Short mmCIF file of C-alpha atoms in Angstrom, two decimals:
data_model
loop_
_atom_site.label_atom_id
_atom_site.label_comp_id
_atom_site.label_asym_id
_atom_site.label_seq_id
_atom_site.Cartn_x
_atom_site.Cartn_y
_atom_site.Cartn_z
CA MET A 1 11.96 -4.61 -31.92
CA ARG A 2 11.88 -4.45 -35.67
CA GLU A 3 14.77 -3.08 -37.69
CA ARG A 4 14.70 0.64 -38.60
CA PHE A 5 16.49 2.59 -41.28
CA VAL A 6 17.20 6.33 -41.32
CA ILE A 7 17.16 8.47 -44.46
CA HIS A 8 19.74 11.27 -44.53
CA LEU A 9 18.63 14.07 -46.84
CA PRO A 10 21.35 16.70 -47.30
CA VAL A 11 20.03 20.25 -47.57
CA VAL A 12 22.39 23.23 -47.76
CA ALA A 13 22.10 26.30 -45.50
CA GLY A 14 24.51 29.19 -45.03
CA ASP A 15 24.84 28.92 -41.25
CA LEU A 16 23.72 26.87 -38.24
CA ALA A 17 20.76 29.14 -37.40
CA GLY A 18 19.52 28.96 -40.99
CA ALA A 19 19.98 25.20 -41.03
CA VAL A 20 17.96 24.82 -37.83
CA ARG A 21 15.13 27.01 -39.20
CA LEU A 22 15.02 25.06 -42.46
CA ALA A 23 15.17 21.73 -40.61
CA ARG A 24 12.20 22.76 -38.44
CA VAL A 25 10.12 23.57 -41.53
CA ILE A 26 11.03 20.31 -43.28
CA ALA A 27 10.50 18.26 -40.11
CA ARG A 28 7.08 19.76 -39.44
CA TRP A 29 6.04 19.16 -43.04
CA SER A 30 7.24 15.55 -42.88
CA GLY A 31 5.06 15.05 -39.79
CA VAL A 32 2.15 14.32 -42.14
CA LEU A 33 3.94 11.07 -43.06
CA ALA A 34 3.23 8.22 -40.66
CA SER A 35 6.79 6.90 -41.03
CA ALA A 36 8.47 10.24 -40.19
CA ASP A 37 9.81 11.07 -36.72
CA PRO A 38 10.34 14.85 -36.91
CA GLY A 39 11.20 15.08 -33.20
CA GLU A 40 14.51 13.36 -33.89
CA THR A 41 15.63 16.01 -36.43
CA THR A 42 19.25 17.16 -36.11
CA VAL A 43 21.60 19.31 -38.19
CA SER A 44 25.35 19.14 -38.61
CA ALA A 45 28.14 20.87 -40.50
CA GLU A 46 28.96 19.09 -43.74
CA ASP A 47 32.51 18.36 -42.60
CA GLU A 48 31.45 17.35 -39.06
CA GLN A 49 28.45 15.11 -39.60
CA GLY A 50 29.16 13.27 -36.37
CA VAL A 51 28.49 16.48 -34.39
CA ARG A 52 24.74 16.90 -34.51
CA HIS A 53 22.61 19.73 -33.16
CA ARG A 54 19.09 18.80 -32.02
CA VAL A 55 16.33 20.95 -33.56
CA PHE A 56 13.40 20.13 -31.23
CA CYS A 57 13.25 19.62 -27.46
CA ASP A 58 11.65 16.22 -28.07
CA LEU A 59 10.94 15.39 -24.40
CA ARG A 60 7.92 13.17 -23.80
CA MET A 61 4.94 14.92 -22.26
CA ALA A 62 1.78 13.57 -20.60
CA GLY A 63 0.05 11.15 -22.93
CA GLY A 64 3.31 10.23 -24.68
CA ARG A 65 3.31 13.18 -27.10
CA ARG A 66 6.57 15.05 -27.69
CA CYS A 67 7.38 18.68 -26.91
CA LEU A 68 7.43 20.72 -30.12
CA LEU A 69 9.50 23.66 -28.90
CA ARG A 70 13.08 24.29 -29.98
CA ALA A 71 15.90 22.43 -28.28
CA ASP A 72 17.11 24.10 -25.06
CA HIS A 73 13.94 26.21 -24.76
CA ASP A 74 13.15 28.13 -21.57
CA GLY A 75 10.13 27.24 -19.47
CA ALA A 76 7.78 24.29 -19.57
CA CYS A 77 7.46 21.97 -22.52
CA SER A 78 4.52 22.57 -24.85
CA ARG A 79 2.71 21.22 -27.90
CA VAL A 80 2.07 24.84 -28.94
CA THR A 81 4.54 26.07 -31.53
CA GLY A 82 3.19 29.57 -32.03
CA ARG A 83 5.35 32.64 -32.38
CA TYR A 84 5.25 33.46 -28.67
CA ALA A 85 5.90 29.90 -27.48
CA HIS A 86 9.52 29.94 -28.67
CA PRO A 87 11.05 33.35 -29.40
#
């Protein structure tokens, strides 16, 4: 396996819910980059960076693609991220 490096890009949000929403937007946008792995996106409090909160479910689905719903979603995994797929 070849060596990998992770880029940590601090972005400020007022609360955990806001941070997760912002992280989802940034992660989906970065998905256009071949080197990005948006499914691994996490957020943490500035003073507790070792405690990370997963943004996406990220489970592998048939064909090797990842679930795009929020972490801890109800129901079956999906590649659909529409408004009704994850309230």
